[in-house]
Tab-separated table of C-alpha atoms in Angstrom:
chain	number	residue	atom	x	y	z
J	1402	UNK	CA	45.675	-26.752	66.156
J	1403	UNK	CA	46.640	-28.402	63.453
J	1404	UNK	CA	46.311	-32.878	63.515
J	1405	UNK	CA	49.633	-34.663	63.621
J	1406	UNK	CA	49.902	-36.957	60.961
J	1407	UNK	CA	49.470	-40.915	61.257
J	1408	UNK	CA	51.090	-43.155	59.803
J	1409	UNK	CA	48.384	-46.057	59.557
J	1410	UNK	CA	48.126	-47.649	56.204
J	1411	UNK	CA	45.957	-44.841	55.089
J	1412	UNK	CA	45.423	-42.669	51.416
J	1413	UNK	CA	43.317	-39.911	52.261
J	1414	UNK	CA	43.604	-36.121	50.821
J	1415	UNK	CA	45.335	-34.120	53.273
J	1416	UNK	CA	45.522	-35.088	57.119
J	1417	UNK	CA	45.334	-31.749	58.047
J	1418	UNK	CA	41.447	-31.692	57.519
J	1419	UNK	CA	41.171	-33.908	60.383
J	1420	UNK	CA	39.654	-31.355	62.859
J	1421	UNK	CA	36.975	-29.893	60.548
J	1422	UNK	CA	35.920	-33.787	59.914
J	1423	UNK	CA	35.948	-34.953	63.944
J	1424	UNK	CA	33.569	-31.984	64.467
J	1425	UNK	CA	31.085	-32.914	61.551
J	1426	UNK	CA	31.684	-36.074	62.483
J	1427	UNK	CA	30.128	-35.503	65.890
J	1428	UNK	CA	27.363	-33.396	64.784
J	1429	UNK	CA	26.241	-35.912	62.401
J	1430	UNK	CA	26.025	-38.230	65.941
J	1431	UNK	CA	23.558	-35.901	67.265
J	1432	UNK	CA	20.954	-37.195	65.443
J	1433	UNK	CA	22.068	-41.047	65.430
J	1434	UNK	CA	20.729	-42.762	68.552
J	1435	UNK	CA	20.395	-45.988	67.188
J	1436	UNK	CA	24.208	-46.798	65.860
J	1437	UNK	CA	25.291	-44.881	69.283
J	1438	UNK	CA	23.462	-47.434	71.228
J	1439	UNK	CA	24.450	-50.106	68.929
J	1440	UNK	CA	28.363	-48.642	69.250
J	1441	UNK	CA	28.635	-48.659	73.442
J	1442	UNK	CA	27.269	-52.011	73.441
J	1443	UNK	CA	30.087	-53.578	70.934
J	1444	UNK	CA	32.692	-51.398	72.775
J	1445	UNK	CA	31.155	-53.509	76.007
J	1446	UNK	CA	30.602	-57.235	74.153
J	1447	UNK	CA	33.219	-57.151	71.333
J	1448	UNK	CA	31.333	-59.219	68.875
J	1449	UNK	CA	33.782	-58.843	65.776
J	1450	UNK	CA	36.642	-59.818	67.850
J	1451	UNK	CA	39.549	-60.956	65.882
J	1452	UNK	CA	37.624	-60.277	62.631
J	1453	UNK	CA	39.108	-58.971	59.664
J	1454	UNK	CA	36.507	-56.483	57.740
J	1455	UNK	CA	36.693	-54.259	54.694
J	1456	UNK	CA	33.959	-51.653	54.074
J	1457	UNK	CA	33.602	-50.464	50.636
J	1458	UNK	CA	30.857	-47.602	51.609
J	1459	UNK	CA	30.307	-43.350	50.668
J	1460	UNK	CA	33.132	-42.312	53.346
J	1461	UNK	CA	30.792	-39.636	54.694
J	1462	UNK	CA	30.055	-38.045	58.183
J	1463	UNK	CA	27.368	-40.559	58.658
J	1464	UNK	CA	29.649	-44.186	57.550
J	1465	UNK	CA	32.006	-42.666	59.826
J	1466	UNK	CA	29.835	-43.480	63.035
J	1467	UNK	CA	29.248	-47.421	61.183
J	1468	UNK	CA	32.960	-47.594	60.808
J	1469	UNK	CA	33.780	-46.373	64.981
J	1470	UNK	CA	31.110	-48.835	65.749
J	1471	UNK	CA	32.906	-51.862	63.761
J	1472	UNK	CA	36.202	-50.516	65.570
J	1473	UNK	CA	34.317	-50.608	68.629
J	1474	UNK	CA	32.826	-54.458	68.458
J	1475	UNK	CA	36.977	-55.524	67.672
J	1476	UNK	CA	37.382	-55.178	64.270
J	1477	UNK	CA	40.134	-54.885	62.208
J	1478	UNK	CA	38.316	-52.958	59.633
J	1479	UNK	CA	39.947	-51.267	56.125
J	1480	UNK	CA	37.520	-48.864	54.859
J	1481	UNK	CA	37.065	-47.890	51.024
J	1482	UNK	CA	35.311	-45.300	48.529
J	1483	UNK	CA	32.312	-46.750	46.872
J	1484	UNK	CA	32.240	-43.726	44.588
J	1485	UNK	CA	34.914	-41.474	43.370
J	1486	UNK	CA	33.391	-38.494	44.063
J	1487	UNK	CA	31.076	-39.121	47.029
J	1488	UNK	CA	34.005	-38.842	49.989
J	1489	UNK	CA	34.285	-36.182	52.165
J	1490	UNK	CA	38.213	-35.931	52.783
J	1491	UNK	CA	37.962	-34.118	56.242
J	1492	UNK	CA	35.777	-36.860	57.535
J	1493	UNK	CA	38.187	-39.455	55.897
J	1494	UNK	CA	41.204	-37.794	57.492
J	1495	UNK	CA	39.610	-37.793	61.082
J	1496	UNK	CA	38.850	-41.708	60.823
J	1497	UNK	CA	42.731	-41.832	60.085
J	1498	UNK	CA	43.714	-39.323	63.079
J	1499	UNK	CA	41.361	-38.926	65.482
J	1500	UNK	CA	40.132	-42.836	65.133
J	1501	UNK	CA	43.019	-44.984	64.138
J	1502	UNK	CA	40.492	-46.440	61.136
J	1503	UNK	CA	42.727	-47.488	57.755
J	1504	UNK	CA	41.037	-45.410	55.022
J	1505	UNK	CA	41.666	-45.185	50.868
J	1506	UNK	CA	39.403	-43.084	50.068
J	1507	UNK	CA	39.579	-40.047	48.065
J	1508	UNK	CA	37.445	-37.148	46.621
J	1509	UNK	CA	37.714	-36.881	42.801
J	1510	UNK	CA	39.756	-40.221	42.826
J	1511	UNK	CA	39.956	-41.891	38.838
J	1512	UNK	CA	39.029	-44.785	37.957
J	1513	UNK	CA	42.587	-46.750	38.155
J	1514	UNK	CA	42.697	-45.435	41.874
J	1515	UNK	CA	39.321	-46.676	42.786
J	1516	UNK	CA	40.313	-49.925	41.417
J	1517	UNK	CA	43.445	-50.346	43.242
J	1518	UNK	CA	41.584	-49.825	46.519
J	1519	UNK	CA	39.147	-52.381	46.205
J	1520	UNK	CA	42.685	-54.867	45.768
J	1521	UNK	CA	43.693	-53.099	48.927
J	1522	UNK	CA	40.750	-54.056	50.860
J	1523	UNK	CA	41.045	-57.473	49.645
J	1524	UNK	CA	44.416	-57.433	50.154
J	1525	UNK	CA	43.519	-57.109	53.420
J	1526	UNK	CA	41.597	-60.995	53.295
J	1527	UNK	CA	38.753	-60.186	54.690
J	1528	UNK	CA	36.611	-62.302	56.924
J	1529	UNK	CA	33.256	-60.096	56.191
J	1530	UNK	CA	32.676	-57.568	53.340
J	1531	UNK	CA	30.296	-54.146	53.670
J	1532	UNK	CA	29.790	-53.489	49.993
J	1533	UNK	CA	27.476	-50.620	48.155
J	1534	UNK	CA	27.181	-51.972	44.497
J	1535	UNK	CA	28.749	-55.559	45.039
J	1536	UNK	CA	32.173	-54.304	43.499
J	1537	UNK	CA	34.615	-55.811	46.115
J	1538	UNK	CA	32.782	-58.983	46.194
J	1539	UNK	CA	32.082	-59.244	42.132
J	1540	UNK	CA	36.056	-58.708	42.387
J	1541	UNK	CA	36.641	-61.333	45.146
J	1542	UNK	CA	34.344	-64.189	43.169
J	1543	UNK	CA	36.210	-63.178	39.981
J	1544	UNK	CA	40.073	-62.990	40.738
J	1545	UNK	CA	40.300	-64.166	44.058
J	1546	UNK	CA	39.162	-67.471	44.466
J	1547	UNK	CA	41.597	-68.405	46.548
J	1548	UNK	CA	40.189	-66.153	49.389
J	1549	UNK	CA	36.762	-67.565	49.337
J	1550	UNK	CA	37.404	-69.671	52.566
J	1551	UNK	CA	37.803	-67.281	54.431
J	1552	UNK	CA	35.241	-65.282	53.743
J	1553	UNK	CA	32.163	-65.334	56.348
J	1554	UNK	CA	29.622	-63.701	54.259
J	1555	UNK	CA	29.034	-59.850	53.124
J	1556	UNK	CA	26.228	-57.656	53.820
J	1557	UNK	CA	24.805	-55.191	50.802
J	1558	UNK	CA	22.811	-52.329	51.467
J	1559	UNK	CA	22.073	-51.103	47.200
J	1560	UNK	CA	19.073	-52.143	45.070
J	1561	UNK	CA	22.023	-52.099	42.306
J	1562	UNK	CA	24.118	-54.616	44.761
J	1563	UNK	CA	21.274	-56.850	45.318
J	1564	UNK	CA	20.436	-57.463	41.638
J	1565	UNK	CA	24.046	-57.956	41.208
J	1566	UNK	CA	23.884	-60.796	43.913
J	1567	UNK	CA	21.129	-62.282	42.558
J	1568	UNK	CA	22.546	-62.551	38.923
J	1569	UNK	CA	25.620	-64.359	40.715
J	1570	UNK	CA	23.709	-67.061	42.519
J	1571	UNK	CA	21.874	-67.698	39.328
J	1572	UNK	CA	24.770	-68.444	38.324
J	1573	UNK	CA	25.967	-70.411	40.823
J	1574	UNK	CA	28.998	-68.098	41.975
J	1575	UNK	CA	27.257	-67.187	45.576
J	1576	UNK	CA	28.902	-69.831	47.676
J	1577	UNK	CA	28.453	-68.110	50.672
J	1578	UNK	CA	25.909	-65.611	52.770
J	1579	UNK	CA	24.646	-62.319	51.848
J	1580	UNK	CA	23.175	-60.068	54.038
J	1581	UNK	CA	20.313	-58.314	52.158
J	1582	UNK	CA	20.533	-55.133	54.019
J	1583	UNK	CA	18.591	-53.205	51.538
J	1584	UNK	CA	15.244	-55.053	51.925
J	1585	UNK	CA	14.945	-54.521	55.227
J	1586	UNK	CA	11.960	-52.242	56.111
J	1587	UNK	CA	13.711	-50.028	58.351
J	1588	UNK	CA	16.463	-49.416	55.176
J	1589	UNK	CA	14.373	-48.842	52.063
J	1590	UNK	CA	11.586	-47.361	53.310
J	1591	UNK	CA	13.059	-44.434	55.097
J	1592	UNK	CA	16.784	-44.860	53.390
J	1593	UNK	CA	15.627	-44.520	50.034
J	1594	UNK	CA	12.349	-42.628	50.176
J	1595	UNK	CA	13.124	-40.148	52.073
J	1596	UNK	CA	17.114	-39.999	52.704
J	1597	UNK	CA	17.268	-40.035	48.208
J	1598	UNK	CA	14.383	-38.329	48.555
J	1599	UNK	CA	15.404	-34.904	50.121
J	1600	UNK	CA	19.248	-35.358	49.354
J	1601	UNK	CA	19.038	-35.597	45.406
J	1602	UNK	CA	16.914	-32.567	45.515
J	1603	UNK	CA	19.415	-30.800	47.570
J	1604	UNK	CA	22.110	-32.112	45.489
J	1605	UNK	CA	20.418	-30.686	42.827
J	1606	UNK	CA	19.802	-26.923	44.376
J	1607	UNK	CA	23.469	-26.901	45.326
J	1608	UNK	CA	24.441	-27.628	42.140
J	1609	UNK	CA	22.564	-25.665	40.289
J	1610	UNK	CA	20.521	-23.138	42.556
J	1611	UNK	CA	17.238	-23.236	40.531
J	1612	UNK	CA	14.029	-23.130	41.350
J	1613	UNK	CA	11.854	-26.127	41.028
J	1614	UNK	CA	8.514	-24.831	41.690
J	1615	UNK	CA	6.894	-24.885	38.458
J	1616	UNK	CA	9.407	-26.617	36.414
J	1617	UNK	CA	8.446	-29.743	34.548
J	1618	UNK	CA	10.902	-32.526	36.554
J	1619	UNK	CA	11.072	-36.174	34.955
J	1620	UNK	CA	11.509	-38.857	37.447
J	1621	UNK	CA	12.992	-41.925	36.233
J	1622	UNK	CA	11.773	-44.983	37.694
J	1623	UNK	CA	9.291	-45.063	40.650
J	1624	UNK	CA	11.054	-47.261	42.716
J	1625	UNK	CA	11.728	-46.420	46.854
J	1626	UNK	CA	14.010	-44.151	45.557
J	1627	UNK	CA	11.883	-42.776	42.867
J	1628	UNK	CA	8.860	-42.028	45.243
J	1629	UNK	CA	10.654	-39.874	47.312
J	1630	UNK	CA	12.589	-38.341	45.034
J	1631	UNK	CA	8.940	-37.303	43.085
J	1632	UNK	CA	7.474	-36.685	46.375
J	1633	UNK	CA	9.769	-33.921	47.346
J	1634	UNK	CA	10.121	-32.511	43.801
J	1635	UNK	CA	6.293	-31.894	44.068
J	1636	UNK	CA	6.457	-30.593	47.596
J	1637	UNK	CA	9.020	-27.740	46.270
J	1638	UNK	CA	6.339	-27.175	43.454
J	1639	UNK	CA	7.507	-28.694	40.605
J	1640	UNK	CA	5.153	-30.718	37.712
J	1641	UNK	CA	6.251	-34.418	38.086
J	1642	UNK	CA	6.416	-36.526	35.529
J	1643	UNK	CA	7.308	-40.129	35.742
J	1644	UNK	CA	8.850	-42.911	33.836
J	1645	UNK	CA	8.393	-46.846	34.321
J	1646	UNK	CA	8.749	-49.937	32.978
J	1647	UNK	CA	6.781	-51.954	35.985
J	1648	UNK	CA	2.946	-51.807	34.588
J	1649	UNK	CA	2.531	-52.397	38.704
J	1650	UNK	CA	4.708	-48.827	39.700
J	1651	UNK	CA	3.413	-47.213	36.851
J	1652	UNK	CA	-0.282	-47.528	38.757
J	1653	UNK	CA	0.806	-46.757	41.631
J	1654	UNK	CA	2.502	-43.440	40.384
J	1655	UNK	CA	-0.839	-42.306	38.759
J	1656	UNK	CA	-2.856	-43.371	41.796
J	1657	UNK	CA	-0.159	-40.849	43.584
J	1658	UNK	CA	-0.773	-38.333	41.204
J	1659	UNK	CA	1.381	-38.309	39.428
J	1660	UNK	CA	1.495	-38.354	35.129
J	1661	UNK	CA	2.924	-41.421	33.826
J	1662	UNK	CA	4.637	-41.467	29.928
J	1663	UNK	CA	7.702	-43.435	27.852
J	1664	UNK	CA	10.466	-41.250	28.415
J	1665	UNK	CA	10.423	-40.675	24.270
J	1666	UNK	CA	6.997	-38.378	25.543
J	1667	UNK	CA	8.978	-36.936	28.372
J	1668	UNK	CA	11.766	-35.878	26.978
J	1669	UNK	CA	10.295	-32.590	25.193
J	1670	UNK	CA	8.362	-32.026	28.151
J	1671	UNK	CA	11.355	-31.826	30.574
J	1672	UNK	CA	13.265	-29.053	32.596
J	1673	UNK	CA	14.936	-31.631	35.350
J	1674	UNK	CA	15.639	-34.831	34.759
J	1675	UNK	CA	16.476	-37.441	37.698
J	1676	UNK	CA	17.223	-41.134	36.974
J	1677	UNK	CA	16.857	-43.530	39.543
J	1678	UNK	CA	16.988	-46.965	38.217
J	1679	UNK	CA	19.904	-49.029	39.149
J	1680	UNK	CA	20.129	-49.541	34.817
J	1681	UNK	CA	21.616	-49.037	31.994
J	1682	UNK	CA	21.331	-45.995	29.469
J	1683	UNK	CA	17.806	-45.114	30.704
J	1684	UNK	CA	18.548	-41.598	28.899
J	1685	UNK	CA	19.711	-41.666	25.503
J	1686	UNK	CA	20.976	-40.071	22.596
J	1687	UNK	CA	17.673	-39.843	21.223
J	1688	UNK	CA	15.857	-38.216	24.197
J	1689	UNK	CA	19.122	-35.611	24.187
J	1690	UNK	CA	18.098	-35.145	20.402
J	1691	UNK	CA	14.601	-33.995	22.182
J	1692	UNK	CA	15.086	-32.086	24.872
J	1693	UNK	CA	14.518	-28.728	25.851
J	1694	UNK	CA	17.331	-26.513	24.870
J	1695	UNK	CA	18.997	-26.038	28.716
J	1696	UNK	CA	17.240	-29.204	29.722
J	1697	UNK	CA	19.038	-30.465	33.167
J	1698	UNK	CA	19.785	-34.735	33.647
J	1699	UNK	CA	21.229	-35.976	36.784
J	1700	UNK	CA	21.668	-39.152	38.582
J	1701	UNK	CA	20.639	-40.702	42.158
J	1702	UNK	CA	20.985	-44.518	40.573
J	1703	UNK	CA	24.173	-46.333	41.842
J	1704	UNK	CA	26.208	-45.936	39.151
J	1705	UNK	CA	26.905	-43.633	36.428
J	1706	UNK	CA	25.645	-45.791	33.345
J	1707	UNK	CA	22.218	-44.600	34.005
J	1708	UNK	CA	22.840	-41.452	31.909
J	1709	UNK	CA	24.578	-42.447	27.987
J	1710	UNK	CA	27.291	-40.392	28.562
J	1711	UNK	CA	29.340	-41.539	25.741
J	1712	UNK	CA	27.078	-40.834	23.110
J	1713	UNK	CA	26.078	-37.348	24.446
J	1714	UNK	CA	29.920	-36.235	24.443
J	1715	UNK	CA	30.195	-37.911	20.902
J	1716	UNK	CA	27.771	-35.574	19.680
J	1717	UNK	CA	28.596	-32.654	22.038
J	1718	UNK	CA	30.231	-29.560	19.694
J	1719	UNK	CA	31.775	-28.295	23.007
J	1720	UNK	CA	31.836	-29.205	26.445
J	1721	UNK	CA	32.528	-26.767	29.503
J	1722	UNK	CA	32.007	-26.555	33.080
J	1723	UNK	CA	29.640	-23.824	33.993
J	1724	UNK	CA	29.484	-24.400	38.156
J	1725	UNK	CA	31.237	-26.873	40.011
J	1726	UNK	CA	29.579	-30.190	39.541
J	1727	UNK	CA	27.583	-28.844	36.391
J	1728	UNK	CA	28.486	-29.518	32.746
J	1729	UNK	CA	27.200	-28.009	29.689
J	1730	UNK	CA	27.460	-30.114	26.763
J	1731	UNK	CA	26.435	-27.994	23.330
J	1732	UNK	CA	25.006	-30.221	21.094
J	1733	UNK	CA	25.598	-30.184	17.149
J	1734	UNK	CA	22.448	-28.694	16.508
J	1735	UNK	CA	23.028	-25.830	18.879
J	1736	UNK	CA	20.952	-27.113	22.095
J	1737	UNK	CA	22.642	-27.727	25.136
J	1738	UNK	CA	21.712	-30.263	27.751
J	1739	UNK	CA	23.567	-29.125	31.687
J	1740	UNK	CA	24.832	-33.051	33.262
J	1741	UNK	CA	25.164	-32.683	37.244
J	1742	UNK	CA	27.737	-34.730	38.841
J	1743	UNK	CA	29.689	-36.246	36.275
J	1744	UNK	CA	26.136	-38.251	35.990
J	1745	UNK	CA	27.040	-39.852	39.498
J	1746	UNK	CA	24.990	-39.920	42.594
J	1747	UNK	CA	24.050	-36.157	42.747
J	1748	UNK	CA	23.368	-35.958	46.587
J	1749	UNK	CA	26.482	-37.037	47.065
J	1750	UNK	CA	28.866	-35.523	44.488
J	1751	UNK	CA	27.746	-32.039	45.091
J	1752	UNK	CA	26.014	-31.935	48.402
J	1753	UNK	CA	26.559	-34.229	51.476
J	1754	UNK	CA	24.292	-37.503	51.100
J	1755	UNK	CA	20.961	-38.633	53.163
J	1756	UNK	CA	20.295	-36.610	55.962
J	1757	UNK	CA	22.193	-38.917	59.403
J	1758	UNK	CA	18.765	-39.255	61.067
J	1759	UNK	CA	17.982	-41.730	58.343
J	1760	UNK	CA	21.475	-43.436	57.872
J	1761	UNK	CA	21.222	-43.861	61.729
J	1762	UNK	CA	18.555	-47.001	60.696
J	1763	UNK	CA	20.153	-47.957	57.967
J	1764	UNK	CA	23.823	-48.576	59.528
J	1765	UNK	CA	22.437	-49.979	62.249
J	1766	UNK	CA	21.174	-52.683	60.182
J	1767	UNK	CA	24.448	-52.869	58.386
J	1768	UNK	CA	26.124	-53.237	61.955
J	1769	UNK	CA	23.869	-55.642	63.042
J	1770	UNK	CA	24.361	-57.670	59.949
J	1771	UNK	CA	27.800	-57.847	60.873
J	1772	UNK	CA	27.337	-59.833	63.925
J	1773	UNK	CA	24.777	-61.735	62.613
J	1774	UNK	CA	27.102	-62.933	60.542
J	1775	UNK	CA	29.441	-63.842	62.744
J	1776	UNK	CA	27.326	-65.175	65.511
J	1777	UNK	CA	25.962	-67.873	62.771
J	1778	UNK	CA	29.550	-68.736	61.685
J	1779	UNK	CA	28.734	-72.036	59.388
J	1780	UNK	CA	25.012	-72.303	59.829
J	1781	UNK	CA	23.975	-69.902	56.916
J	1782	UNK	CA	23.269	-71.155	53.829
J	1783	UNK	CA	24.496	-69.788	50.797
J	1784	UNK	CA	22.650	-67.167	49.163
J	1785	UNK	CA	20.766	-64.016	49.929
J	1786	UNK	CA	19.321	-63.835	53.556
J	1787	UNK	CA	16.900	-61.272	54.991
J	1788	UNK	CA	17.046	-58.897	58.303
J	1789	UNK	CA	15.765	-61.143	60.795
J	1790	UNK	CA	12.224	-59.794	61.208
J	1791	UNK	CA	13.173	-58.996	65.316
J	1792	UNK	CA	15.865	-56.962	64.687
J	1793	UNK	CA	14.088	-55.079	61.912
J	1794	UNK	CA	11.634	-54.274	64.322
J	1795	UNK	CA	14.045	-53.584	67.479
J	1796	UNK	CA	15.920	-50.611	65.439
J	1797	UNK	CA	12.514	-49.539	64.946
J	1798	UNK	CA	11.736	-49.735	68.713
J	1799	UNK	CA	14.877	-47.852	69.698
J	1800	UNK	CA	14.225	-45.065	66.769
J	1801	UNK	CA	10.655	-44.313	68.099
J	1802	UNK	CA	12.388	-44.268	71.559
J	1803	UNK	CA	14.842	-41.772	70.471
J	1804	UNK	CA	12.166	-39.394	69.116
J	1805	UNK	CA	10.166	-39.591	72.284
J	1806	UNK	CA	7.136	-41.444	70.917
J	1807	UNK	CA	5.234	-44.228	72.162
J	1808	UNK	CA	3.056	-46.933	70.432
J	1809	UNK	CA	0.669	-49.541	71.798
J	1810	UNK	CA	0.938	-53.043	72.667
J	1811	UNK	CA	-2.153	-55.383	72.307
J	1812	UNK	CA	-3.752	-56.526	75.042
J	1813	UNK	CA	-4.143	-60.265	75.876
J	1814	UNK	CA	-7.246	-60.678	74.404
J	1815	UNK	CA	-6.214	-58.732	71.003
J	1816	UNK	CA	-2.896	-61.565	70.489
J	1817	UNK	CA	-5.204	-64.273	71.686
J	1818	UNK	CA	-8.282	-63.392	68.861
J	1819	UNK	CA	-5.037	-62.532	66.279
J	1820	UNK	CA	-4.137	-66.270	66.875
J	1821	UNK	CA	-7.417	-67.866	66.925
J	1822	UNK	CA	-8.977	-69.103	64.295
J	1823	UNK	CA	-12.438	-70.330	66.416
J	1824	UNK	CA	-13.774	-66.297	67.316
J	1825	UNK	CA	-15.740	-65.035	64.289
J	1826	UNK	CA	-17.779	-62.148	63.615
């Protein structure tokens, strides 16, 4: 049966798609107890009441059950694409039939249409702002001024975001409260060691169905997302190498096994490259220069400056697709290096993002940051501000409860000897 189109303010693919998205939709819920629990109790409580939202997130089966959950607690939510090419249109179309959820979001969309959504979602004035990079507020603080006001705070779930938010209270351009969503413990550590972990890998294998066991694979940076992305390279069989700037990481990736170089060492060495950063031109023209003829770079950083694209195509003799999602550039000197992705976020350009057991944690913190927000209305100081510690630890709870384990509690005399000072050895 095929969906009737809605006419919500809406700029999705094709509405038709809307059935194959409301099924993967619910299977995605399956394993997402958290953000289910989290969703019948705003449907009950209506914490966002009367609050204007817009949500520039990956519009994928797994920020579909964030976004019914922010419909369900009463808000009047617009939701965006953080990345041209990591939205699944069937999903997007079901938020727009099957939900009633105002969605611009777009597979493949350019540049100039990504753009003119983020001025849609801040056409829409919001109240709070779910960002992934800091793009619709950068844009807010920088051309809309006037909108500050009304602005309750925004909550940012991306290393890349964070640093962004960082740079603008340095320079004194924060003037209101930021949910640091990424630091919490129950987001990075699972989010992105094992949700970038296993998805960039199977971004990878979709893309370009090799075999990693045995090839050399160059991990760059060993960051949360970095760990897991070595991890599961080496658990497929593959000879990590890593990258790092942080003398401190660096350790800590020998200590894990790992061999440690500058990437100018790499670079000959490599099969599979896989930057994870959050900077700027962390592969260059001069590690292209020395690369492996065939050698294959991709990205699972936030953006797609990670990868010097420009100067790669400036010295490309010919450039051709050779799979979907794979490019070949042929170099001058007759090499050829294979770019996933368009050098975007591979597990999400050409397979389907973090698994939505581990987004389950993560968007229930994003949720929860939402009416945070809104339940301290005015008492927040401007700036960056942390999980509170309790909820961290209650998504936690209701995760372990979901999988059927149980922990232990101390005993009376275990808090009273944690709190004393007096009982020695």
């Amino acid at each position: 049966m095929v969906a009737t189109p809605v006419q919500i303010k809406n700029e999705v693919k094709d509405q038709s798609l809307a059935p194959l998205g409301k099924q993967r939709i619910e299977w995605a819920g399956r394993e997402m107890p958290v953000l289910r629990q989290i969703q019948e109790r705003f449907a009950k409580e209506k914490p966002l009441s009367g609050i204007k939202l817009a949500a520039c997130c990956h519009v994928t089966t797994e920020t579909a059950h964030l976004a019914i959950a922010l419909k369900n607690a009463g808000a009047d939510a617009v939701l965006i694409a953080s990345n041209p090419l990591s939205t699944q249109d069937d999903v997007a179309a079901s938020l727009v039939v099957d939900y009633g959820i105002s969605v611009y979001a777009m597979k493949g969309e350019d540049a100039e249409t990504y753009l003119r959504h983020v001025e849609i979602a801040l056409d829409h004035r919001p109240n709070i702002i779910i960002d992934d990079g800091s793009d619709v507020v950068a844009t807010m603080v920088k051309e809309r001024q006037s909108q500050l006001p009304e602005l309750i705070g925004t909550t940012e779930e991306t290393t890349t975001g964070i640093v962004r938010l960082k740079a603008m209270f340095n320079d004194g351009v924060l003037t209101f409260p930021a949910m640091n969503v990424n630091d919490a413990d129950t987001k990075h550590f699972f989010d992105n060691r094992y949700g970038t972990g296993q998805s960039t890998l199977d971004g990878i294998i979709r893309a370009t169905n090799i075999l990693l066991a045995g090839k050399n694979t160059v991990v760059v940076g060993y960051g949360w997302c970095g760990k897991g992305a070595a991890l599961r390279a080496r658990g497929l069989g593959a000879n990590v190498i890593v990258t790092e700037i942080d003398p401190v990481r660096a350790i800590e990736a020998v200590m894990d096994g790992f061999r440690v170089m500058p990437m100018e060492e790499a670079a000959p060495l490599g099969d599979l490259f896989i930057t994870v950063t959050g900077n700027k031109h962390v592969i260059r023209g001069e590690h292209f220069d020395a690369m492996k003829d065939g050698a294959i770079v991709c990205n699972s950083g936030h953006f797609d400056i990670e990868i010097d694209l420009e100067t790669l195509g400036k010295n490309a003799a010919d450039i051709k697709t050779v799979r979907p999602f794979t490019q070949q550039y042929t170099l001058k000197n007759g090499k050829s290096v294979i770019v996933l992705g368009e050098g975007r976020l591979i597990n999400l350009a050409a397979a389907e993002g973090h698994p939505s057991a581990v987004m389950d944690m993560s968007f229930a913190n994003q949720a929860l940051a939402c009416e945070y927000l809104v339940t301290n209305k005015g008492k927040l100081e401007p700036g960056l501000h942390s999980i509170p510690v309790e909820v961290d630890k209650e998504i936690a709870r209701l995760k372990l409860q979901a999988m059927g384990i149980g922990i232990d509690t101390l005993t009376p005399e275990q808090i009273e000897y944690m709190n004393s000072w007096t009982v020695g050895t």
